[in-house]
Short mmCIF file of C-alpha atoms in Angstrom, two decimals:
data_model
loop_
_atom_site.label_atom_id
_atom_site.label_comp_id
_atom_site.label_asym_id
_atom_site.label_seq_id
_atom_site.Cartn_x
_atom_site.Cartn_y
_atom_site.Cartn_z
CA UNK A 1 6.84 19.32 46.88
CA UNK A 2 5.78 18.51 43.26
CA UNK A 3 8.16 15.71 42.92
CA UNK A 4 7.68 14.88 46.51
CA UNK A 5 3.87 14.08 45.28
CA UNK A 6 4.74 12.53 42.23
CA UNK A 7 7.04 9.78 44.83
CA UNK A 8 4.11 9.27 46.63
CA UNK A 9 1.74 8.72 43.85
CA UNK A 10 4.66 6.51 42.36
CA UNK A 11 2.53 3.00 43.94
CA UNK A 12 -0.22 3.84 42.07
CA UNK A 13 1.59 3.63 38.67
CA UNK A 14 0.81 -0.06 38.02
CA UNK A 15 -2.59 0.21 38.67
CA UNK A 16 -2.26 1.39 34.74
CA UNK A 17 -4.64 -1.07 32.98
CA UNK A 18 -2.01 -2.26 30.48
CA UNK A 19 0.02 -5.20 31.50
CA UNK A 20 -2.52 -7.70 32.00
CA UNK A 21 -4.10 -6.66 28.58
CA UNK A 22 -0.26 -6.46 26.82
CA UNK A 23 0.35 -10.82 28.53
CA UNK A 24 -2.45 -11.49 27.18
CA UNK A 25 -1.97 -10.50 23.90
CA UNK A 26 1.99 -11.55 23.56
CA UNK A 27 0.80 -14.97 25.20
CA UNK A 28 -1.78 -15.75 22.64
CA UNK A 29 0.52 -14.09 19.94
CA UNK A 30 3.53 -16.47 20.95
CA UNK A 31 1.00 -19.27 20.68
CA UNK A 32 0.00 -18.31 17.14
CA UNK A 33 3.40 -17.05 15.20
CA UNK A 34 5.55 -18.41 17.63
CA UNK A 35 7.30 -15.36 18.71
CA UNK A 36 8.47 -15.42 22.42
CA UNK A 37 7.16 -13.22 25.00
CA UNK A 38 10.39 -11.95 26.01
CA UNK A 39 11.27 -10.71 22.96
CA UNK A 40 8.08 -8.74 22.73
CA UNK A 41 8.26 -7.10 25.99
CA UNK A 42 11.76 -5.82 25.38
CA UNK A 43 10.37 -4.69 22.21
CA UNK A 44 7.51 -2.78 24.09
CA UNK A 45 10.13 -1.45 26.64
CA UNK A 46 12.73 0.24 24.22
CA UNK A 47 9.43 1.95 22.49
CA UNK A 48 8.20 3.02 25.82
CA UNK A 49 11.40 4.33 26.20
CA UNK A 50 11.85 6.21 23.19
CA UNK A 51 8.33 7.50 23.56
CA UNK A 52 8.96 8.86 26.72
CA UNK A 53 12.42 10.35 25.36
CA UNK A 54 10.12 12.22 22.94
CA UNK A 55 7.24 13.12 25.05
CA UNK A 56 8.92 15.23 27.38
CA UNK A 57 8.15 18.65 28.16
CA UNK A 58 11.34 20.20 28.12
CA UNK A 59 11.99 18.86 24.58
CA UNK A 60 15.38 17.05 25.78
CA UNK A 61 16.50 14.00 24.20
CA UNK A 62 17.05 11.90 27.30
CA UNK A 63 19.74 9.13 27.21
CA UNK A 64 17.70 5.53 26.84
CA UNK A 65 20.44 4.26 29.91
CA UNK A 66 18.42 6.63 31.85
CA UNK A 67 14.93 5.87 31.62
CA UNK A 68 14.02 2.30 33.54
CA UNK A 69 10.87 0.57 32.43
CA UNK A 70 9.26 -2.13 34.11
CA UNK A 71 6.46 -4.08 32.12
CA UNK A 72 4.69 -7.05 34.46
CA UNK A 73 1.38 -8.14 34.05
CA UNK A 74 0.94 -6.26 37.17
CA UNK A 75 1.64 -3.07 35.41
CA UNK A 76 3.75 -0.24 33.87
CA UNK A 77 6.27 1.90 35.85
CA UNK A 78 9.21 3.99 34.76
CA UNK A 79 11.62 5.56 36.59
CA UNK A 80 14.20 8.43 34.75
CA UNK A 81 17.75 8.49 36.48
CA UNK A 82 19.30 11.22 37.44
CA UNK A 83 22.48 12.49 39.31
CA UNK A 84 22.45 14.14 42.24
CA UNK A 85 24.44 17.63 42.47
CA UNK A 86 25.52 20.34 44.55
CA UNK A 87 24.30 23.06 41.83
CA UNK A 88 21.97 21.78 39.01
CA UNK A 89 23.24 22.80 35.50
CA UNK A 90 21.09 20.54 33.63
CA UNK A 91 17.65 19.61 34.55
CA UNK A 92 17.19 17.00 32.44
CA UNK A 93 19.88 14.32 33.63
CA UNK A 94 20.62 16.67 37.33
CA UNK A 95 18.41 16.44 40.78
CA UNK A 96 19.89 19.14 43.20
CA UNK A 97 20.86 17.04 46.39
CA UNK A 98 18.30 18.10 48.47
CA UNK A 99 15.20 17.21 46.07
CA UNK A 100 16.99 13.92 46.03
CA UNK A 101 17.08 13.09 49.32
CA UNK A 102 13.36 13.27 49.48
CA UNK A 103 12.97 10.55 47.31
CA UNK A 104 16.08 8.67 48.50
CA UNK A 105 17.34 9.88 52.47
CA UNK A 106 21.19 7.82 51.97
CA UNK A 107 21.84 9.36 48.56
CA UNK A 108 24.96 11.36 48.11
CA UNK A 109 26.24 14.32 46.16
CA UNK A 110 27.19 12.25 42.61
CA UNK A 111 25.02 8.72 43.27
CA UNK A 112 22.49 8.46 40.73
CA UNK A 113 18.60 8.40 41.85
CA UNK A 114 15.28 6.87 40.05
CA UNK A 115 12.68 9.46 39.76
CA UNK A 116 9.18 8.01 39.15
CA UNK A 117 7.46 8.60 36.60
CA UNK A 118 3.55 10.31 36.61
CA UNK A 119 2.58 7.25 34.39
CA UNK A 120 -0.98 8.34 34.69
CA UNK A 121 -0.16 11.40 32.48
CA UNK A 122 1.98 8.82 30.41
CA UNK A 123 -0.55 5.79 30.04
CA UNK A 124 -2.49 6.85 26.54
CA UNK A 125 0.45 7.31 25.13
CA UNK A 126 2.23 3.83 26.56
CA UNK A 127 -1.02 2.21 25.07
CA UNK A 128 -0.60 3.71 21.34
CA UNK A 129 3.17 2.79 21.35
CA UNK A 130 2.31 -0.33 22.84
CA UNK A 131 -0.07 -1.44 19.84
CA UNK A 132 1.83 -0.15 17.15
CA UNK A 133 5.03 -2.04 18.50
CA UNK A 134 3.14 -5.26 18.78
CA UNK A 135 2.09 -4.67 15.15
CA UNK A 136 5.45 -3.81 13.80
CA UNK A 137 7.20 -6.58 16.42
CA UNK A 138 4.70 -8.92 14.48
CA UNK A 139 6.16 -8.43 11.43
CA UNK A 140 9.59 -7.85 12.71
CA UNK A 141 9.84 -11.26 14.31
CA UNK A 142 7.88 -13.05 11.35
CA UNK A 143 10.75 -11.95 8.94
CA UNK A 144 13.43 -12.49 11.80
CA UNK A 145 11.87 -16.35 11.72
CA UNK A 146 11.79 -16.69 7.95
CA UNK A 147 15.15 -15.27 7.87
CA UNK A 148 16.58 -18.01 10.45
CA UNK A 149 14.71 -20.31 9.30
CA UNK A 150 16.38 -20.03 5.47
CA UNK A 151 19.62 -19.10 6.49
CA UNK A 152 19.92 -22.87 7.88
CA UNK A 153 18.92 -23.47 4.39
CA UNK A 154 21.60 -21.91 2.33
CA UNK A 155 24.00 -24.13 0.32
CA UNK A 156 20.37 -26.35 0.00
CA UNK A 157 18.17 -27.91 -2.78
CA UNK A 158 14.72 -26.99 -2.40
CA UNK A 159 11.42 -26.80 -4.98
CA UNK A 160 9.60 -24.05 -5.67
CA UNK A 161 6.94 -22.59 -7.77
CA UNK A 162 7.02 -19.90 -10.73
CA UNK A 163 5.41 -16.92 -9.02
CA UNK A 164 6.46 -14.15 -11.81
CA UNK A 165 8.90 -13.81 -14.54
CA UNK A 166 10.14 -10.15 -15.12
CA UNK A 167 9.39 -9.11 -18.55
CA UNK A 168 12.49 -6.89 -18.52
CA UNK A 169 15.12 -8.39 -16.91
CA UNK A 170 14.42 -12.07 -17.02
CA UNK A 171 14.78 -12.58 -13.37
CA UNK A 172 12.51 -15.41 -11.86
CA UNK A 173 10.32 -14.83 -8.32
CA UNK A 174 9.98 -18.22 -6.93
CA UNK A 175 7.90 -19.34 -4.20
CA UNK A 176 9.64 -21.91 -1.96
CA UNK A 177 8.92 -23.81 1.05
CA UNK A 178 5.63 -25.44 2.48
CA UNK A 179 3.36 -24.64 5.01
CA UNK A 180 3.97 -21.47 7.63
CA UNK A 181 7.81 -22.08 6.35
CA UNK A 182 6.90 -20.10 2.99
CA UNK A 183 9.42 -17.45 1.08
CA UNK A 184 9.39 -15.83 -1.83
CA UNK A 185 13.26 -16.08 -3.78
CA UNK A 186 14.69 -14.19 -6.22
CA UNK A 187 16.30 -16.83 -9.48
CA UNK A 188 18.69 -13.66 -11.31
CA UNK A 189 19.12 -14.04 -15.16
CA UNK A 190 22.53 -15.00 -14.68
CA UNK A 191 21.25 -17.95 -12.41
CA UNK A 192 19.44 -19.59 -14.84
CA UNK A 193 20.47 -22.60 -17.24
CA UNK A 194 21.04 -20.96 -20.47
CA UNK A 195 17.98 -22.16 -22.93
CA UNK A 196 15.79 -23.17 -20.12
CA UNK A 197 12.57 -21.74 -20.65
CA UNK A 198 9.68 -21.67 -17.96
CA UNK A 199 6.40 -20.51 -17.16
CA UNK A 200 4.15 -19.38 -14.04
CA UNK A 201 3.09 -21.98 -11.92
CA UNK A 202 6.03 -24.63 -12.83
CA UNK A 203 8.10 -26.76 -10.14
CA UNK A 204 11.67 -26.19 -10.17
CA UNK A 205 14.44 -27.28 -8.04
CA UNK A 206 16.93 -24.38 -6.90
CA UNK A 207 20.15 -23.73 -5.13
CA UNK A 208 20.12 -21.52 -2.35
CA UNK A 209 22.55 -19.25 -2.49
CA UNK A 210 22.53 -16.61 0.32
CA UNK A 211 19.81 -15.08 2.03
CA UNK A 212 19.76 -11.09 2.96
CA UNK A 213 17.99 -8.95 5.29
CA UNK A 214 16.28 -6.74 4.07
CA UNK A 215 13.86 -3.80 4.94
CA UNK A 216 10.76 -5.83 3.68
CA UNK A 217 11.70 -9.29 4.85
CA UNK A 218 14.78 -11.35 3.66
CA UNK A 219 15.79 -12.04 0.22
CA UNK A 220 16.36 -15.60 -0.63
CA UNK A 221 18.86 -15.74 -3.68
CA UNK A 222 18.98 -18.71 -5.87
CA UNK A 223 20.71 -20.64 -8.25
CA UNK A 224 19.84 -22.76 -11.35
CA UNK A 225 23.76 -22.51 -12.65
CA UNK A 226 25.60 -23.54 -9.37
CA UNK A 227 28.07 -27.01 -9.09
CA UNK A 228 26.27 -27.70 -6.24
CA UNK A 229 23.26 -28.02 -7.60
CA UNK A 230 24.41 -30.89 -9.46
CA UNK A 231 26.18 -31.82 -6.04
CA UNK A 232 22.52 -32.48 -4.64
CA UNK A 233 20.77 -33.82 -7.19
CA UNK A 234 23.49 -36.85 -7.22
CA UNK A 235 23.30 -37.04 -3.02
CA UNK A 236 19.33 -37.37 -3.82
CA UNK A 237 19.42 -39.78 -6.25
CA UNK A 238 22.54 -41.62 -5.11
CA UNK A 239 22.19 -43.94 -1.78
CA UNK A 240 25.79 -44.50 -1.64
CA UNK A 241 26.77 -40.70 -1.28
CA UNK A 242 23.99 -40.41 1.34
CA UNK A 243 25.34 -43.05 3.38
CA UNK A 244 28.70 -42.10 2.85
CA UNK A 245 30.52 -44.72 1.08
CA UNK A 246 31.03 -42.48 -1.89
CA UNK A 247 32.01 -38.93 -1.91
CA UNK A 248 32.02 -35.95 -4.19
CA UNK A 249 35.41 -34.45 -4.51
CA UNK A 250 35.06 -31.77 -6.96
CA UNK A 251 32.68 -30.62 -10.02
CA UNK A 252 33.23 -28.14 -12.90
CA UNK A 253 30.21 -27.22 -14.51
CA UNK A 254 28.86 -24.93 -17.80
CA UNK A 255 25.26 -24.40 -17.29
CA UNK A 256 23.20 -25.75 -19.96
CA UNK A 257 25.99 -28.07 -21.61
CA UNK A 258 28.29 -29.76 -19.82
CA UNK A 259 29.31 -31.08 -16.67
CA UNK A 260 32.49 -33.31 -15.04
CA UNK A 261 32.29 -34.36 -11.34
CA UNK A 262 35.08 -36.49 -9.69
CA UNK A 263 34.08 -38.88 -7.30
CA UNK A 264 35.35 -41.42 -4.71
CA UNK A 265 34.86 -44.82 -2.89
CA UNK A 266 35.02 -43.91 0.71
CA UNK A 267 34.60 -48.06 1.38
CA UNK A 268 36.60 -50.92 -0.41
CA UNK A 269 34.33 -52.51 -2.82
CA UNK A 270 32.23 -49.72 -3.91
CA UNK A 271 32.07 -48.56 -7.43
CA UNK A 272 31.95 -44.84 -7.47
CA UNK A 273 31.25 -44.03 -10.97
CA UNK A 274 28.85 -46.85 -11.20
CA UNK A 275 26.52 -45.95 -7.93
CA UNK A 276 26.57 -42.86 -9.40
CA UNK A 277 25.44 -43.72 -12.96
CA UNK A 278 22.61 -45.98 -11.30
CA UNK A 279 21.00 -49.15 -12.45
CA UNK A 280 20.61 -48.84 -16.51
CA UNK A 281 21.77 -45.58 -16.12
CA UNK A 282 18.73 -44.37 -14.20
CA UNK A 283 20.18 -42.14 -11.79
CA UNK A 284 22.80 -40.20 -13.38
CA UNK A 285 19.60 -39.94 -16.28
CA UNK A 286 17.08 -38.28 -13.77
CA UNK A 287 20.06 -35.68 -12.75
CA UNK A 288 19.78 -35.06 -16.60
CA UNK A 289 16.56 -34.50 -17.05
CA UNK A 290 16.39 -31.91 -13.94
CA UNK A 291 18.80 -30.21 -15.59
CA UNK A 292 17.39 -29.79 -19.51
CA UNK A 293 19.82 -32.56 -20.96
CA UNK A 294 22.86 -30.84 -19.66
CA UNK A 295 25.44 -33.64 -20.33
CA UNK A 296 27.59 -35.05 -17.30
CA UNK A 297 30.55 -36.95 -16.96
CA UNK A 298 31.55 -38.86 -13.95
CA UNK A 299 35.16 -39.94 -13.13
CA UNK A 300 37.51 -41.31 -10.66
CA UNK A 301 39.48 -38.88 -8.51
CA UNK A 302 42.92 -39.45 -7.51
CA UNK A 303 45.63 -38.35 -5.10
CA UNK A 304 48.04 -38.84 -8.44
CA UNK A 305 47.50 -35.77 -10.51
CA UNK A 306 48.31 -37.61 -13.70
CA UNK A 307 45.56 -40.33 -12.86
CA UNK A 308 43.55 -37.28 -12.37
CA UNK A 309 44.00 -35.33 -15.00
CA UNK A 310 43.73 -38.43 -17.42
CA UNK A 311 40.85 -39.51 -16.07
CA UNK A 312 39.27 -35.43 -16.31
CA UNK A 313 39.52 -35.85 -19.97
CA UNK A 314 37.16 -38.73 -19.78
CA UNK A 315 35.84 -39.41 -23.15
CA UNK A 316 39.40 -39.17 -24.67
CA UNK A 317 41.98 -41.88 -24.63
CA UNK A 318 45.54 -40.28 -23.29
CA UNK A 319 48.93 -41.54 -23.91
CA UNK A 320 50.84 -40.09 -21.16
CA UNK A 321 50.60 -37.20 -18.68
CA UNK A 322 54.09 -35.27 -17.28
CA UNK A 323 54.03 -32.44 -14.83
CA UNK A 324 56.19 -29.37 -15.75
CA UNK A 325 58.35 -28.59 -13.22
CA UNK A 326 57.97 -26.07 -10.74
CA UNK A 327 54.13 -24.90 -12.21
CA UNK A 328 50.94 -26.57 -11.17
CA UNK A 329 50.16 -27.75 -15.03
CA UNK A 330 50.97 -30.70 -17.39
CA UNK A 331 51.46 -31.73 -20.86
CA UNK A 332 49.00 -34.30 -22.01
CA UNK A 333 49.59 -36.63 -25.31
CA UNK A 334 47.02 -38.08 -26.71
CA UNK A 335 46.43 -40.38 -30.44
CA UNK A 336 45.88 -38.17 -33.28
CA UNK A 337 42.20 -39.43 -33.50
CA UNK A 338 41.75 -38.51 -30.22
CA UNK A 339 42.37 -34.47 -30.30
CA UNK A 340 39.27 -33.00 -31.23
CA UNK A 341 37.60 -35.36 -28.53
CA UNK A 342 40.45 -34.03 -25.85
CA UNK A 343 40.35 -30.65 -25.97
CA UNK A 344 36.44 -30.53 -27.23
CA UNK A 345 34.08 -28.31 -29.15
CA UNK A 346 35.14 -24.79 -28.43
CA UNK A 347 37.50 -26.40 -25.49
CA UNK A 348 35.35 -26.96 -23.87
CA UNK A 349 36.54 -30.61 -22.66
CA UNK A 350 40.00 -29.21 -21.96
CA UNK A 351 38.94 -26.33 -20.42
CA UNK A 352 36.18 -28.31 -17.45
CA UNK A 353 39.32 -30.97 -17.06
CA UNK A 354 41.02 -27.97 -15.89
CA UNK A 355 38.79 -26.14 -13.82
CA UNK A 356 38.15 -29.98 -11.97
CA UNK A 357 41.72 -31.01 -11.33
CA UNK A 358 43.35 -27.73 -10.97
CA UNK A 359 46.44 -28.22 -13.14
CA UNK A 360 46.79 -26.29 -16.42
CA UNK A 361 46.26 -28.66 -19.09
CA UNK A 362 48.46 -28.50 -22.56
CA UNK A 363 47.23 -31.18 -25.02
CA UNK A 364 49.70 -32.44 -27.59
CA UNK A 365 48.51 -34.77 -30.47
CA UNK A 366 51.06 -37.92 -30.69
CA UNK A 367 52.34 -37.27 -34.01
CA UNK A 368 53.73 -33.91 -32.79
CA UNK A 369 55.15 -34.73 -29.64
CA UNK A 370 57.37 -37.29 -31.90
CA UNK A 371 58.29 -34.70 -33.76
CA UNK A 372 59.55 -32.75 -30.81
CA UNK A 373 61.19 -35.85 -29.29
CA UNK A 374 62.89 -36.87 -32.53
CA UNK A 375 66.85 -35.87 -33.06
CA UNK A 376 67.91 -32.83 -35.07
CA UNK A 377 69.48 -33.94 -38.15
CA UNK A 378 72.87 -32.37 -39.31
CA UNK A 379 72.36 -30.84 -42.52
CA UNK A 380 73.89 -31.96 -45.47
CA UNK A 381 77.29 -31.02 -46.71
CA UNK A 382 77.28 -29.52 -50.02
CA UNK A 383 80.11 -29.73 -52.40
CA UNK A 384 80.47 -26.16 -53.51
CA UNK A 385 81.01 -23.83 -50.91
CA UNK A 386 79.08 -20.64 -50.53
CA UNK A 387 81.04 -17.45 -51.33
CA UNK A 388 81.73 -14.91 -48.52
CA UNK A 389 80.09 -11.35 -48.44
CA UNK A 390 82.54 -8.95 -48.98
CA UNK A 391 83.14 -5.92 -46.71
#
């Protein structure tokens, strides 16, 4: 008879003055932060769920696939599903056959059946749950949006501003984006130009690296030390790559020193290198200056990986460039004068050319590659011969 009266008092459930009030609060809250209304009342249903899970009498941990929750603005009902048995064994999942039938006459023995429930008994404790998932679905969605929102962004340029510089580890915070789009990134140590120095409250431009999930809200990593970086300061300052007619092919980059990019005319007629450098020099200077004087080097890319790698060791003259057989590397020769430019302080030189065209590079001065290339020389005959060791 008990459940019996809880059936009949099953109509009454929405009467439960908490729909209209939850609508009205998602709608205006959708309006605001621009989370949707759906998403919040799936929110509020799994917590109902749960709570309900918890709340029960008999202490059993109900499976979620068995309690139904129905959120209008009319009201709040819930239903727990149970199988119908022969014997009941377990009273939390189990409705003996003939309790069942009361609430449904054309169930049979194995069928599953929706038990209201007393929501009455149920309601202050749907309201609590029902705030506190609103607040936490709040903050919830607000990170899920920032954490769309920069994921787009990743592989991007954007500015930001010098929140904090750890004392101890040297790792930047950095406030980026504009408006209700606002994030707070994290610029490692190891991601910034080597000798740059800055303080709070400066504008930098950064790479965005990746962007994490993370308990507190997402983690936006960026980069001062990147290629691309230098990739999209060029497509900013150069029209041409914007519009297509000249295209980046490849860049090897030191932080803080040096930098080669290889380039291409997507359109006949186009100078790559020279849309690139800019009028006087003015473009390939402001990519300069973003970057602390960091030197760059522009040159023409080329199917022909001698072209390629001649042109990589751009400001050295070369002689010749052969590919050794059967490895992906070649042997360079360049004029005597021209070593120390080839290969570079430290390498250096060498060592980008490398890194941009892919081939291992061995650089020969001329002088001893004519050496190697000359004939050996018999040796002279001499007119006493040398006595024989004895055994």
């Amino acid at each position: 008879m008990a459940r019996n009266s809880r059936a009949k008092k099953q109509p009454e459930a929405p009467q439960v003055d908490i729909g209209a009030e939850i609508f009205a609060s998602l709608r205006e809250l959708e309006k605001l932060k621009g989370i949707p209304v759906d998403y919040m009342v799936e929110r509020l249903k799994q917590a109902l769920t749960n709570a309900y899970r918890k709340d029960r009498e008999d202490r059993r941990d109900v499976p979620a696939d068995n309690v139904v929750v129905d959120l209008s603005e009319k009201g709040l009902s819930m239903h727990i599903v149970k199988t119908a048995v022969e014997e009941l064994e377990d009273t939390a999942l189990e409705i003996q056959i003939d309790a069942a039938r009361r609430i449904n006459p054309n169930v049979q023995v194995g069928e599953p059946v929706s038990i209201p429930v007393d929501i009455q008994k149920f309601g202050r404790i749907a309201a609590q749950t029902a705030k506190q998932v609103v607040i936490q679905g709040i903050r919830e969605a607000e990170r899920g949006m920032v954490y769309e929102s920069y994921s787009s962004k990743a592989q991007e340029l954007l500015t930001g501003t010098v929140l904090r510089i750890d004392p101890v580890t040297g790792d930047m915070f950095v406030r980026i984006g504009q408006g209700g789009d606002v994030s707070d990134a994290v610029l490692r140590a190891s991601e910034q130009i080597p000798g740059e120095k800055h303080s709070e409250g400066d504008l930098i431009r950064v790479y965005v690296l990746e962007v994490h999930k993370m308990g507190r809200g997402p983690v936006v990593q960026v980069s001062r030390t990147h290629p691309n970086l230098v990739r999209r300061l060029f497509e900013l300052e150069t029209p041409e790559i914007a519009e297509g007619q000249v295209e980046i092919r490849n860049i090897a980059r030191e932080a803080g020193s040096r930098s080669k990019m290889a380039v291409r005319a997507t359109m006949e007629g186009v100078d790559p290198v020279g849309a690139c450098v800019g009028p006087r020099g003015g473009r390939v200077g402001a990519v300069v200056e973003e970057l602390g004087g960091e030197k760059i080097d522009i040159v023409v890319w080329s199917e022909d990986p001698c072209e390629y790698v001649r042109a990589a060791l751009s400001p050295a003259d070369v002689i010749s460039v052969s590919l050794v057989p059967g490895q992906k590397a070649c042997r360079v020769i360049v004029p005597d004068d021209q070593l120390s430019l080839a290969i570079g302080k430290e390498g250096q030189n060498a060592r980008l050319a490398a890194r941009l065209t892919g081939y291992k590079v061995d650089i020969k001065p001329a002088s001893q590659a004519e050496e190697a290339a000359a004939p050996e020389q018999p040796a002279a005959e001499t007119e006493e011969e040398l006595p024989v060791d004895a055994e």
